[in-house]
Short mmCIF file of C-alpha atoms in Angstrom, two decimals:
data_model
loop_
_atom_site.label_atom_id
_atom_site.label_comp_id
_atom_site.label_asym_id
_atom_site.label_seq_id
_atom_site.Cartn_x
_atom_site.Cartn_y
_atom_site.Cartn_z
CA GLU W 1 -0.27 -0.08 -0.25
CA LEU W 2 1.51 3.34 -1.19
CA LYS W 3 2.15 6.23 2.10
CA VAL W 4 2.70 9.29 1.66
CA GLU W 5 3.67 11.61 4.72
CA GLN W 6 3.92 15.43 3.97
CA ASN W 7 6.37 17.44 6.76
CA PRO W 8 5.21 19.44 8.45
CA LEU W 9 1.96 19.53 8.54
CA PHE W 10 1.87 23.01 9.78
CA LEU W 11 3.93 26.07 8.68
CA SER W 12 3.61 29.78 9.64
CA MET W 13 5.87 32.04 8.78
CA GLN W 14 7.19 35.91 8.59
CA GLU W 15 7.57 36.91 4.63
CA GLY W 16 10.49 37.26 3.11
CA LYS W 17 11.46 33.86 4.58
CA ASN W 18 12.38 30.85 3.03
CA TYR W 19 11.29 26.84 3.93
CA THR W 20 10.80 23.92 2.81
CA ILE W 21 8.02 21.56 2.26
CA TYR W 22 8.74 17.49 1.92
CA CYS W 23 6.88 14.95 0.97
CA ASN W 24 7.76 10.45 1.63
CA TYR W 25 6.46 7.92 -0.06
CA SER W 26 6.28 4.72 0.64
CA THR W 27 6.95 2.86 -2.67
CA THR W 28 8.03 2.98 -6.17
CA SER W 29 6.93 5.41 -8.51
CA ASP W 30 7.45 8.13 -11.31
CA ARG W 31 5.10 10.62 -11.22
CA LEU W 32 4.53 13.25 -8.22
CA TYR W 33 1.97 15.90 -7.99
CA TRP W 34 2.09 18.78 -6.47
CA TYR W 35 -1.31 20.73 -5.53
CA ARG W 36 -2.96 24.31 -4.05
CA GLN W 37 -6.28 24.62 -1.74
CA ASP W 38 -7.76 27.46 -0.63
CA PRO W 39 -9.92 27.55 2.37
CA GLY W 40 -13.37 25.97 0.46
CA LYS W 41 -11.82 25.61 -2.58
CA SER W 42 -10.58 23.09 -5.34
CA LEU W 43 -7.38 21.95 -5.90
CA GLU W 44 -4.44 24.09 -8.08
CA SER W 45 -1.77 21.71 -10.01
CA LEU W 46 0.77 23.25 -8.96
CA PHE W 47 3.58 21.04 -10.67
CA VAL W 48 3.72 17.33 -12.23
CA LEU W 49 7.17 15.60 -11.34
CA LEU W 50 7.79 12.49 -13.75
CA SER W 51 11.84 11.35 -13.28
CA ASN W 52 14.09 11.58 -11.41
CA GLY W 53 16.01 14.85 -10.83
CA ALA W 54 12.89 16.97 -11.83
CA VAL W 55 12.92 20.13 -10.65
CA LYS W 56 10.39 22.60 -11.85
CA GLN W 57 9.64 26.52 -10.37
CA GLU W 58 7.27 29.07 -10.79
CA GLY W 59 7.44 32.37 -9.07
CA ARG W 60 8.66 31.67 -5.55
CA LEU W 61 7.98 27.73 -5.51
CA MET W 62 10.18 25.46 -6.33
CA ALA W 63 9.56 21.83 -7.26
CA SER W 64 11.54 18.55 -7.45
CA LEU W 65 12.09 15.09 -7.28
CA ASP W 66 14.42 12.43 -5.79
CA THR W 67 12.52 9.27 -6.96
CA LYS W 68 15.77 7.06 -5.67
CA ALA W 69 15.18 8.24 -1.40
CA ARG W 70 11.04 8.53 -3.11
CA LEU W 71 11.12 12.32 -1.66
CA SER W 72 9.64 15.70 -3.55
CA THR W 73 10.38 18.56 -1.98
CA LEU W 74 8.59 22.65 -2.36
CA HIS W 75 10.86 25.13 -1.32
CA ILE W 76 9.21 27.85 -0.97
CA THR W 77 11.61 31.66 -1.30
CA ALA W 78 11.37 34.88 -0.56
CA ALA W 79 7.05 33.71 0.97
CA VAL W 80 4.73 36.39 0.45
CA HIS W 81 1.15 36.49 2.11
CA ASP W 82 -0.80 35.06 -0.82
CA LEU W 83 1.05 31.80 -0.53
CA SER W 84 -1.15 31.18 1.99
CA ALA W 85 -3.37 27.68 1.61
CA THR W 86 -2.92 24.22 1.91
CA TYR W 87 -0.31 22.30 0.16
CA PHE W 88 -0.28 18.91 -0.75
CA CYS W 89 1.99 16.06 -2.79
CA ALA W 90 -0.10 13.50 -4.23
CA VAL W 91 2.18 10.24 -5.86
CA ALA W 92 0.91 8.25 -8.76
CA PRO W 93 2.08 4.43 -8.46
CA PRO W 94 4.08 2.80 -11.37
CA ARG W 95 1.36 2.15 -13.85
CA GLY W 96 0.44 2.53 -17.62
CA ASN W 97 -1.99 5.17 -18.99
CA ALA W 98 -4.60 3.55 -16.98
CA GLY W 99 -3.87 5.07 -13.66
CA ASN W 100 -3.72 8.27 -11.68
CA MET W 101 -5.34 6.91 -8.86
CA LEU W 102 -3.93 9.35 -6.48
CA THR W 103 -2.48 9.12 -2.82
CA PHE W 104 -2.39 11.81 -1.17
CA GLY W 105 -0.38 12.98 1.72
CA GLY W 106 -2.38 14.96 4.98
CA GLY W 107 -1.28 18.33 3.32
CA THR W 108 1.31 21.32 5.09
CA ARG W 109 -0.96 24.28 5.81
CA LEU W 110 1.41 27.60 5.01
CA MET W 111 0.56 31.12 6.98
CA VAL W 112 3.24 33.39 5.78
CA LYS W 113 2.38 36.67 8.24
CA PRO W 114 3.17 40.04 7.51
CA GLU E 1 -7.90 27.54 -18.81
CA PRO E 2 -10.65 25.16 -19.67
CA GLU E 3 -12.36 23.70 -16.17
CA VAL E 4 -14.82 20.92 -14.55
CA THR E 5 -17.09 21.91 -13.42
CA GLN E 6 -20.00 20.87 -11.12
CA THR E 7 -23.43 20.81 -10.19
CA PRO E 8 -24.76 21.40 -7.52
CA SER E 9 -22.23 23.39 -5.26
CA HIS E 10 -23.88 22.55 -1.60
CA GLN E 11 -26.01 19.59 -1.61
CA VAL E 12 -27.86 19.11 2.00
CA THR E 13 -30.13 15.24 2.50
CA GLN E 14 -30.75 13.54 4.99
CA MET E 15 -29.92 10.16 5.90
CA GLY E 16 -30.69 7.14 3.68
CA GLN E 17 -31.64 9.26 0.84
CA GLU E 18 -30.37 8.63 -2.97
CA VAL E 19 -28.07 11.57 -3.99
CA ILE E 20 -26.79 12.33 -7.39
CA LEU E 21 -23.22 14.66 -7.82
CA ARG E 22 -22.96 15.66 -11.19
CA CYS E 23 -19.88 16.83 -13.18
CA VAL E 24 -19.27 18.11 -17.01
CA PRO E 25 -15.20 16.95 -17.31
CA ILE E 26 -13.26 18.95 -19.91
CA SER E 27 -14.34 18.41 -23.44
CA ASN E 28 -11.16 16.75 -24.72
CA HIS E 29 -10.50 14.53 -21.63
CA LEU E 30 -10.94 10.80 -21.68
CA TYR E 31 -10.29 9.88 -17.83
CA PHE E 32 -12.23 10.62 -15.07
CA TYR E 33 -12.09 10.80 -11.51
CA TRP E 34 -13.73 11.22 -8.30
CA TYR E 35 -12.55 12.35 -4.89
CA ARG E 36 -13.38 13.16 -1.69
CA GLN E 37 -12.41 15.18 1.05
CA ILE E 38 -13.71 15.05 4.98
CA LEU E 39 -13.36 18.59 6.30
CA GLY E 40 -9.63 19.00 7.89
CA GLN E 41 -8.38 15.20 5.96
CA LYS E 42 -6.41 13.92 3.14
CA VAL E 43 -8.41 13.86 -0.44
CA GLU E 44 -9.40 10.12 -1.18
CA PHE E 45 -9.47 8.53 -3.75
CA LEU E 46 -12.82 6.89 -5.25
CA VAL E 47 -13.26 6.20 -8.54
CA SER E 48 -11.32 6.00 -11.98
CA PHE E 49 -13.84 5.66 -14.87
CA TYR E 50 -12.22 5.25 -19.02
CA ASN E 51 -14.03 3.79 -22.04
CA ASN E 52 -17.36 3.54 -20.87
CA GLU E 53 -16.14 1.69 -17.41
CA ILE E 54 -14.69 1.64 -14.31
CA SER E 55 -10.69 0.97 -14.64
CA GLU E 56 -9.71 1.64 -10.49
CA LYS E 57 -12.11 2.05 -7.42
CA SER E 58 -11.01 2.27 -4.04
CA GLU E 59 -12.80 0.74 -0.51
CA ILE E 60 -14.15 3.38 -0.06
CA PHE E 61 -16.24 2.74 -3.18
CA ASP E 62 -18.55 0.28 -1.85
CA ASP E 63 -21.98 -1.05 -3.73
CA GLN E 64 -23.54 2.52 -2.57
CA PHE E 65 -21.46 3.91 -4.91
CA SER E 66 -22.23 3.69 -8.38
CA VAL E 67 -20.39 5.89 -11.82
CA GLU E 68 -21.83 6.54 -15.25
CA ARG E 69 -21.15 9.13 -18.37
CA PRO E 70 -25.13 9.31 -19.84
CA ASP E 71 -24.43 11.38 -22.67
CA GLY E 72 -20.91 13.01 -24.08
CA SER E 73 -20.45 14.80 -21.45
CA ASN E 74 -21.74 14.64 -17.98
CA PHE E 75 -20.34 12.45 -15.37
CA THR E 76 -22.38 11.57 -12.40
CA LEU E 77 -21.31 9.77 -8.84
CA LYS E 78 -24.76 8.56 -7.32
CA ILE E 79 -24.67 7.06 -3.41
CA ARG E 80 -27.80 5.66 -3.55
CA SER E 81 -28.46 5.53 0.19
CA THR E 82 -26.31 8.08 2.39
CA LYS E 83 -24.57 7.50 5.54
CA LEU E 84 -23.28 10.60 8.12
CA GLU E 85 -20.14 9.05 7.15
CA ASP E 86 -20.29 10.62 3.59
CA SER E 87 -20.70 14.16 4.58
CA ALA E 88 -17.91 15.19 2.54
CA MET E 89 -16.96 17.91 -0.18
CA TYR E 90 -16.91 15.59 -3.29
CA PHE E 91 -14.22 16.12 -6.38
CA CYS E 92 -14.73 15.28 -10.12
CA ALA E 93 -11.18 15.88 -11.89
CA SER E 94 -10.55 14.93 -15.39
CA ARG E 95 -7.35 14.85 -18.02
CA SER E 96 -6.25 13.89 -21.55
CA TRP E 97 -5.06 10.96 -22.63
CA GLY E 98 -0.84 10.54 -22.92
CA ALA E 99 1.32 10.45 -21.26
CA PRO E 100 3.97 12.04 -19.92
CA THR E 101 2.27 15.38 -21.31
CA ASN E 102 -0.92 14.88 -20.03
CA GLU E 103 -0.21 14.12 -17.17
CA LYS E 104 -1.91 16.94 -15.55
CA LEU E 105 -5.38 16.32 -13.35
CA PHE E 106 -8.38 19.44 -14.08
CA PHE E 107 -9.94 19.36 -10.17
CA GLY E 108 -13.81 21.12 -10.36
CA SER E 109 -14.76 23.37 -7.66
CA GLY E 110 -16.25 19.92 -5.99
CA THR E 111 -19.38 19.37 -4.14
CA GLN E 112 -19.99 19.86 -0.93
CA LEU E 113 -22.72 16.85 0.26
CA SER E 114 -24.41 17.33 3.95
CA VAL E 115 -26.18 14.05 5.05
CA LEU E 116 -28.43 14.93 8.14
#
């Protein structure tokens, strides 16, 4: 059974600071996703990571994937208040086109304070 | 950007009643999914649907649940006899064909189901 663990579960940070959210998963996978969720809203796709060593950046967010360590990171650079949200990683099992049966981590609730 | 549309946004029902949650996936997408999120908890996979049949389902998706694509645009989730523990936000999602370039999964805005 695939298990996905995120840490921290809650992160309060000052504007301008850097921080990293970690996502560990328990079995082999070659597809990892990061989503953002604002309160009461849907899941917004941030990144899709499809290979070992993949690194993607969008604005102040950068995601990376190490399939050997079964670890993905979401790095926040110079945080701003608008980044306050809950961030989820999700992992798909290594199968063909059959599925996106994503297993989600528990989420990291990020609060960026002025 | 194209969107997955879900209706209704909120549904209140009595325990034991049937509910149908509706979704209109993005028009050229071929894979369809239902996920749910109980308040404050993880997002959980329910079912995936491709080529007019279920391709995967989780343990949550028991005999009380069913999915259907009645026409070329709608994708529905039916719960036959709702229980209190079915109260959750239900998300529909879809994606296009082919990997790896079409791996992105698009989620709808959700239907908040409250079972009283």
